[in-house]
Amino acid sequence: MREPRAYGETLQELYGVMAEFKSPDALKQAVHQARMRGYRRLDAFTPFPVEGLAEEIGFSDWRVPLATLAGGAFGTGLGYGMQVYTNLNYPLNVGGRPIVAPSAFMLITFELLVLFAVVFGIGAMLILNRLPRLHHPLFGADRFDTASLDQFFLVIFSDDEKFDARHIQNFLWSLGPERVQTVPSAGGPG
Amino acid sequence: MAQDVSIRTASSRSRYAEITQEVVGIPLSYPRWRNWWICFGIALALLLLFFVSAGVLFWNGVGVWGNNIPVNWGIAISNYVWWLGIGHAGTLISAMLLLLNQPWRNALNRFAEAMTLFAVTCAGLYPILHLGRPWRFYWMAPYPNTMNIWPQFRSPLTWDFFAVLTYLTVSILFWYIGTAPDLAASRDRARARFWQVFYGILALGWRGSAIHWARWRQAYRLTAAIAVPLVVSVHSEISLLFAAGPIPGWNSTVFPPYFVLGAAFSGFAVVSMIAIVLRRAFYLQNLVTTRHLDLLGKLLLATGLMTAYGYIIEIYAAYYGGERYEMETLWDRFTGVYAFSYWGAIACNFVPLQLLWLRGARTSPFLLFVISLSVAVGMWFERYMLLVTGLYKDYLPSSWGLYDVSIWEWTLYAGMMGVFFVPFLLLIRFLPMISAFEVKETLYEGKVQHSPSVERTGAERISGHA
């Protein structure tokens, strides 16, 4: 998990330091600089997906596509297996047609392939993203609501090895942001 | 929830903010109260009609419909095919154009997907209502029952069950994860506590993290990639439903593509109608531009011509095959009792469609609306024609008969419009109906040339009107 725990045994006073930028390009540049500086625990927040930004942060996670693949394989097996099993379990002779009829079984097999691939893929996306999580320290940060409008945020988390709030603030200011602020950890829900 | 929910002043407002304001502003400060209530009232009345018709049906049995032997499938099933076909365009616009990297889809995909959800719901209700004992529809599902009996998986009826169930689930998930980021934008813009909580719960705590976006994108694109063959499979399945019946006129090899393209054809027509009405009602000309109408017109023309190819091949296959019963059915379509549905389909589907060769007709909202309406009606005729002309005369003169749509079938059909429009209107009222973040993404990536709005933007015009 990339983010520090907001509450629990590893409670820290600060959640991170946040800088606000006006454009995706400025943010990308800032992320690049922060990575160059050796910060590893950071995240960017944007109103829309920005191509290449996650990769800049160090994202290389293929678990969602793999989960989709696994779901597809599971659905295929389940769909075909279910039809074979039920037909053998209660054989009905309809005009001498074969009990196990692959051509007639393919449609439901395909439908279940699709169903489970999608459910697994989206489920994996939500679980890996730790969503739903309605309460989050960042929601308390000033002007963070514009992250869904037109502003671009970089947050360096407090569990970074090189975390030093003062240093980071100075560093972030040097990148030419709109503003920089510290984000306190939430005391708990509510 | 952020403390500062105030929207910044117009002077510092970027184009990104403008787009969000334009889209999210509609559910938050709804501009068209009176018109919305009028539409909603009509839709509610239709929904009531649906419940009455379904109640009459359940109380009396399927006898209140005009179904009989030999025409044991009536408009219940032709409407099922029609509704499902309309639904397909939403998925195709969203998924296929996403994969093909067509950024212009962004202005259309949200309400097209919503259209899919409700059209599929309407479609799914028909086979259930058509069952003699509709409360036993769950017998289609393989569950461990006390008699140890399983569904018959070689029957097209169980194929229907799985196809519609999968299609509905996938459409809902695709639509929902595609909406969540805009729900987060609504949450951040909402001022009243109730709406903050409402959108906050729906948005699942979305906060636009780059890592979240990256995984979201993987899931979204994969779902899209799987949804396109799903559309093809679902409507091919419906054509197999016909092909599995030994009825002349139902066994053509062109059926699966012909059904899928006809579905896309009617669906694009309905998407065009909805787009035209919405852009006019909410001044969305900035987002749903003339170019969108032009492209929709082209899609409509292309799928229409492909459907026309299906018509021609059907005739050709019957003549080339030379089988007597096929030819009889073909002749019955041209001149029989139900010839009105064949010629109605030709007249509504293909005659006005030819106007779309002209750019002027594609970009004129009025003409495009009329042509689309005509296509929606024409495709209804086509589904009716395919079903009834096949069934009313088959191999033996002893099993010839006629079919008349009864009053309760008509009221149920009208009521289904309520089933479609009530949730659709609620969606327009309460959720962002255009994908704001995708429009912003496109704007950033510079895929479209956005002319700086010369006049006031839609949001400002709306607030001016409110």
XYZ file of C-alpha atoms in Angstrom, chain B residues 70-452:
383
model
C -49.862 -20.600 -34.841
C -48.723 -17.090 -33.859
C -47.635 -17.923 -30.342
C -45.094 -15.111 -30.261
C -46.569 -11.675 -30.638
C -45.274 -8.186 -30.139
C -44.029 -9.263 -26.723
C -41.076 -10.890 -28.432
C -40.759 -8.473 -31.333
C -40.649 -5.636 -28.799
C -38.085 -7.562 -26.819
C -35.863 -7.676 -29.892
C -36.595 -4.025 -30.646
C -35.755 -2.751 -27.161
C -32.623 -4.822 -26.887
C -31.532 -3.533 -30.283
C -31.943 0.057 -29.126
C -29.853 -0.744 -26.111
C -26.953 -1.973 -28.205
C -26.088 1.416 -29.667
C -25.233 2.747 -26.217
C -22.618 0.063 -25.676
C -21.316 0.373 -29.208
C -20.901 4.144 -28.958
C -19.247 3.882 -25.577
C -17.081 0.858 -25.988
C -16.256 0.611 -29.659
C -15.489 4.274 -30.074
C -13.449 4.263 -26.864
C -11.298 1.483 -28.242
C -11.012 3.205 -31.590
C -9.867 6.347 -29.786
C -12.660 8.501 -31.116
C -12.745 11.403 -28.684
C -16.037 12.771 -29.972
C -17.839 9.940 -28.180
C -17.305 11.706 -24.855
C -20.215 14.045 -25.328
C -22.569 11.165 -26.065
C -21.470 8.114 -24.143
C -23.013 8.818 -20.749
C -26.612 9.193 -21.812
C -26.174 6.550 -24.513
C -25.154 4.112 -21.784
C -28.078 5.194 -19.643
C -30.329 4.551 -22.618
C -28.810 1.064 -22.825
C -29.542 0.301 -19.188
C -33.198 1.184 -19.391
C -33.757 -0.269 -22.854
C -32.276 -3.564 -21.677
C -34.512 -3.453 -18.607
C -37.557 -3.012 -20.848
C -36.336 -5.798 -23.100
C -35.707 -8.143 -20.187
C -39.227 -7.635 -18.842
C -40.887 -8.875 -22.029
C -39.828 -12.539 -22.000
C -40.753 -12.692 -18.319
C -44.191 -11.222 -18.934
C -44.590 -13.534 -21.898
C -44.195 -16.601 -19.692
C -47.429 -18.288 -18.765
C -46.341 -18.345 -15.138
C -44.125 -15.295 -14.885
C -43.548 -15.688 -11.158
C -41.575 -18.832 -11.982
C -39.064 -17.064 -14.215
C -36.279 -17.953 -11.809
C -36.587 -21.540 -13.030
C -34.260 -20.356 -15.789
C -31.485 -20.061 -13.239
C -29.561 -23.169 -12.219
C -30.275 -23.405 -8.541
C -30.295 -26.565 -6.421
C -34.000 -27.276 -6.174
C -35.624 -30.056 -4.207
C -36.593 -32.019 -7.322
C -33.016 -32.009 -8.587
C -34.090 -30.664 -11.977
C -31.883 -28.303 -13.940
C -32.717 -25.773 -16.630
C -32.505 -27.051 -20.191
C -29.298 -25.407 -21.348
C -29.849 -26.437 -24.945
C -32.927 -24.238 -25.129
C -32.684 -20.697 -26.509
C -34.817 -19.502 -23.604
C -32.011 -20.178 -21.141
C -29.600 -18.530 -23.579
C -31.816 -15.457 -23.365
C -31.710 -15.525 -19.612
C -27.919 -15.608 -19.468
C -27.444 -13.158 -22.326
C -29.760 -10.500 -20.898
C -28.490 -10.974 -17.358
C -24.870 -10.648 -18.455
C -25.611 -7.737 -20.719
C -27.474 -5.856 -18.016
C -24.778 -6.486 -15.386
C -21.938 -5.497 -17.692
C -23.776 -2.375 -18.862
C -24.468 -1.275 -15.295
C -20.858 -1.804 -14.215
C -19.446 -0.112 -17.303
C -21.767 2.839 -16.870
C -21.147 3.121 -13.158
C -17.366 3.098 -13.139
C -17.483 5.500 -16.067
C -19.647 7.863 -14.002
C -17.898 7.664 -10.640
C -15.312 10.410 -11.339
C -18.077 12.808 -12.366
C -20.056 11.847 -9.299
C -16.986 12.891 -7.317
C -17.045 16.212 -9.158
C -20.726 16.606 -8.245
C -19.901 15.814 -4.619
C -17.222 18.501 -4.577
C -19.500 21.074 -6.175
C -22.617 20.333 -4.103
C -23.446 22.879 -1.427
C -26.354 21.277 0.397
C -25.391 18.635 2.932
C -27.872 16.116 1.553
C -26.415 16.249 -1.934
C -22.858 16.098 -0.628
C -23.724 12.868 1.151
C -25.767 11.559 -1.793
C -23.026 12.089 -4.355
C -20.344 11.287 -1.802
C -21.678 7.787 -1.275
C -22.208 7.219 -4.997
C -18.690 8.431 -5.798
C -17.187 5.760 -3.514
C -14.622 8.249 -2.227
C -13.086 8.836 -5.649
C -10.352 11.452 -5.392
C -8.589 11.320 -8.734
C -5.362 9.666 -7.624
C -3.056 8.958 -10.546
C -2.686 5.355 -9.404
C -6.461 5.024 -9.179
C -6.828 6.500 -12.638
C -4.285 4.060 -14.044
C -6.124 1.036 -12.661
C -9.456 2.571 -13.583
C -8.269 2.954 -17.135
C -7.149 -0.657 -17.322
C -10.499 -1.872 -16.026
C -12.517 0.534 -18.178
C -10.753 -0.292 -21.408
C -10.846 -4.018 -20.781
C -14.552 -3.858 -20.046
C -15.040 -1.938 -23.274
C -13.017 -4.482 -25.197
C -15.177 -7.279 -23.862
C -18.437 -5.376 -24.275
C -18.149 -5.128 -28.055
C -18.187 -8.885 -28.715
C -20.827 -9.125 -26.004
C -23.151 -6.931 -28.063
C -22.546 -9.105 -31.097
C -23.144 -12.282 -29.107
C -26.333 -11.045 -27.446
C -28.048 -10.045 -30.635
C -26.745 -13.064 -32.542
C -28.248 -15.132 -29.788
C -31.594 -13.537 -30.483
C -31.329 -14.417 -34.147
C -30.490 -17.983 -33.121
C -33.655 -17.925 -31.048
C -35.461 -17.550 -34.348
C -33.192 -19.893 -36.276
C -33.780 -22.676 -33.756
C -37.459 -22.656 -34.712
C -38.253 -24.659 -37.858
C -40.164 -21.835 -39.478
C -39.764 -20.712 -43.085
C -38.128 -17.308 -43.270
C -36.176 -17.764 -40.055
C -33.273 -19.850 -41.228
C -31.114 -17.471 -43.188
C -27.375 -17.460 -42.541
C -27.359 -13.668 -42.754
C -29.450 -13.467 -39.593
C -26.796 -12.852 -36.912
C -25.063 -9.889 -38.618
C -28.393 -8.653 -39.957
C -29.847 -8.589 -36.443
C -26.781 -6.978 -34.906
C -26.605 -4.236 -37.522
C -30.337 -3.632 -37.394
C -29.948 -3.282 -33.634
C -27.160 -0.753 -34.001
C -29.215 1.058 -36.635
C -32.256 1.541 -34.406
C -30.046 2.324 -31.437
C -28.116 5.056 -33.205
C -31.458 6.519 -34.251
C -32.613 6.693 -30.635
C -29.258 8.093 -29.471
C -29.588 10.823 -32.096
C -33.076 11.689 -30.915
C -32.002 11.866 -27.278
C -28.920 13.917 -28.147
C -30.962 16.397 -30.162
C -33.544 16.837 -27.426
C -30.980 17.163 -24.618
C -28.714 19.636 -26.374
C -31.663 21.831 -27.118
C -33.206 21.557 -23.666
C -29.979 22.306 -21.792
C -28.113 24.498 -24.265
C -25.365 21.922 -24.660
C -24.399 23.048 -28.144
C -20.845 23.566 -26.866
C -20.521 19.920 -25.927
C -22.868 18.141 -28.327
C -21.807 20.027 -31.406
C -23.045 20.026 -34.974
C -20.118 17.752 -35.709
C -21.590 15.139 -33.375
C -24.876 15.263 -35.225
C -23.005 14.956 -38.493
C -21.157 11.872 -37.263
C -24.317 10.332 -35.826
C -25.985 10.890 -39.181
C -23.136 9.134 -40.922
C -23.297 6.203 -38.511
C -27.024 6.001 -39.043
C -26.587 5.997 -42.797
C -23.840 3.374 -42.688
C -25.684 0.949 -40.407
C -28.878 1.597 -42.386
C -27.218 0.588 -45.622
C -25.813 -2.525 -43.965
C -29.308 -3.375 -42.769
C -30.565 -2.846 -46.303
C -27.991 -5.368 -47.429
C -29.583 -7.839 -45.009
C -32.993 -7.242 -46.629
C -31.562 -7.875 -50.067
C -29.730 -11.024 -49.012
C -32.894 -12.374 -47.419
C -34.735 -12.072 -50.704
C -31.777 -13.396 -52.642
C -31.315 -16.376 -50.331
C -34.978 -17.332 -50.587
C -34.978 -17.154 -54.376
C -31.595 -18.780 -54.794
C -32.484 -21.562 -52.376
C -35.710 -22.039 -54.286
C -37.392 -23.821 -51.414
C -41.109 -23.558 -51.866
C -42.044 -22.605 -48.312
C -39.352 -19.957 -48.101
C -40.640 -18.431 -51.327
C -44.210 -18.530 -50.032
C -43.163 -16.671 -46.893
C -41.276 -14.141 -48.956
C -44.296 -13.625 -51.155
C -46.496 -13.299 -48.067
C -44.210 -10.551 -46.838
C -44.636 -8.653 -50.084
C -48.349 -9.119 -50.577
C -49.847 -10.964 -47.610
C -52.046 -9.763 -44.793
C -49.018 -8.308 -43.024
C -47.473 -6.681 -46.082
C -47.976 -3.343 -44.335
C -45.187 -4.245 -41.912
C -42.775 -5.143 -44.712
C -43.433 -2.045 -46.760
C -43.673 0.014 -43.604
C -40.186 -1.133 -42.679
C -38.835 -0.319 -46.129
C -40.553 3.061 -46.234
C -39.581 4.159 -42.722
C -36.108 2.682 -42.635
C -34.688 3.424 -46.011
C -36.602 6.159 -47.792
C -36.004 9.138 -45.469
C -32.573 7.735 -44.677
C -31.298 8.688 -48.117
C -31.497 12.344 -47.110
C -28.499 11.695 -44.879
C -26.228 11.619 -47.912
C -26.518 15.389 -47.736
C -24.459 17.191 -45.136
C -27.242 19.691 -44.655
C -29.646 16.987 -43.503
C -27.118 15.452 -41.112
C -26.403 18.738 -39.399
C -30.010 19.898 -39.196
C -31.306 18.808 -35.783
C -34.904 18.837 -36.973
C -34.342 16.675 -40.060
C -32.065 14.277 -38.205
C -34.675 13.908 -35.489
C -37.434 13.146 -37.985
C -35.286 10.618 -39.847
C -34.269 8.955 -36.572
C -37.862 8.732 -35.431
C -38.768 7.189 -38.745
C -35.973 4.632 -38.335
C -37.097 3.710 -34.818
C -40.622 3.117 -36.136
C -39.318 1.298 -39.196
C -37.226 -1.070 -37.131
C -40.275 -1.817 -35.021
C -42.116 -2.763 -38.217
C -39.189 -4.920 -39.254
C -39.137 -6.930 -36.039
C -42.906 -7.359 -36.246
C -42.642 -8.426 -39.885
C -39.903 -10.975 -39.190
C -41.871 -12.549 -36.407
C -45.464 -12.554 -37.613
C -44.992 -13.216 -41.317
C -42.905 -16.239 -40.419
C -45.417 -17.672 -37.988
C -48.839 -16.999 -39.438
C -48.386 -19.359 -42.395
C -46.014 -22.255 -42.110
C -45.910 -25.626 -43.814
C -49.474 -26.856 -43.316
C -52.589 -24.940 -44.309
C -54.226 -26.445 -41.228
C -51.892 -24.359 -39.077
C -52.488 -21.055 -40.778
C -53.957 -18.267 -38.751
C -53.922 -14.581 -38.125
C -52.648 -12.468 -35.289
C -54.102 -9.228 -34.043
C -52.388 -7.152 -31.434
C -54.859 -6.818 -28.570
C -55.527 -3.629 -26.692
C -53.597 -4.928 -23.662
C -50.527 -5.502 -25.755
C -50.664 -1.943 -26.994
C -51.127 -0.564 -23.494
C -48.245 -2.673 -22.262
C -46.087 -1.317 -25.061
C -47.061 2.251 -24.212
C -46.442 1.446 -20.546
C -42.962 0.202 -21.384
C -42.195 3.717 -22.589
C -42.861 4.747 -18.994
C -40.496 2.042 -17.738
C -37.888 3.563 -20.020
C -38.513 7.260 -19.474
C -39.115 7.453 -15.715
C -35.606 6.305 -14.745
C -34.109 8.137 -17.700
C -35.636 11.431 -16.608
C -34.548 10.828 -13.029
C -31.040 10.221 -14.300
C -31.014 13.447 -16.273
C -32.292 15.264 -13.253
C -29.894 13.878 -10.667
C -26.718 12.654 -12.333
C -24.196 14.288 -14.671
C -25.358 13.215 -18.111
C -22.211 14.015 -20.067
C -18.803 12.665 -19.243
C -17.129 15.882 -18.112
C -13.776 14.394 -17.196
C -13.406 12.678 -20.532
C -14.198 15.880 -22.372
C -11.500 17.581 -20.270
C -9.055 14.788 -21.005
C -9.680 15.189 -24.711
C -9.229 18.899 -24.394
C -5.885 18.412 -22.691
C -4.643 15.923 -25.195
C -5.619 18.335 -27.921
C -7.533 15.805 -29.896
C -10.322 18.227 -30.719
C -10.240 21.841 -31.671
C -12.338 23.628 -29.116
C -13.227 27.021 -30.347
C -13.242 29.458 -27.473
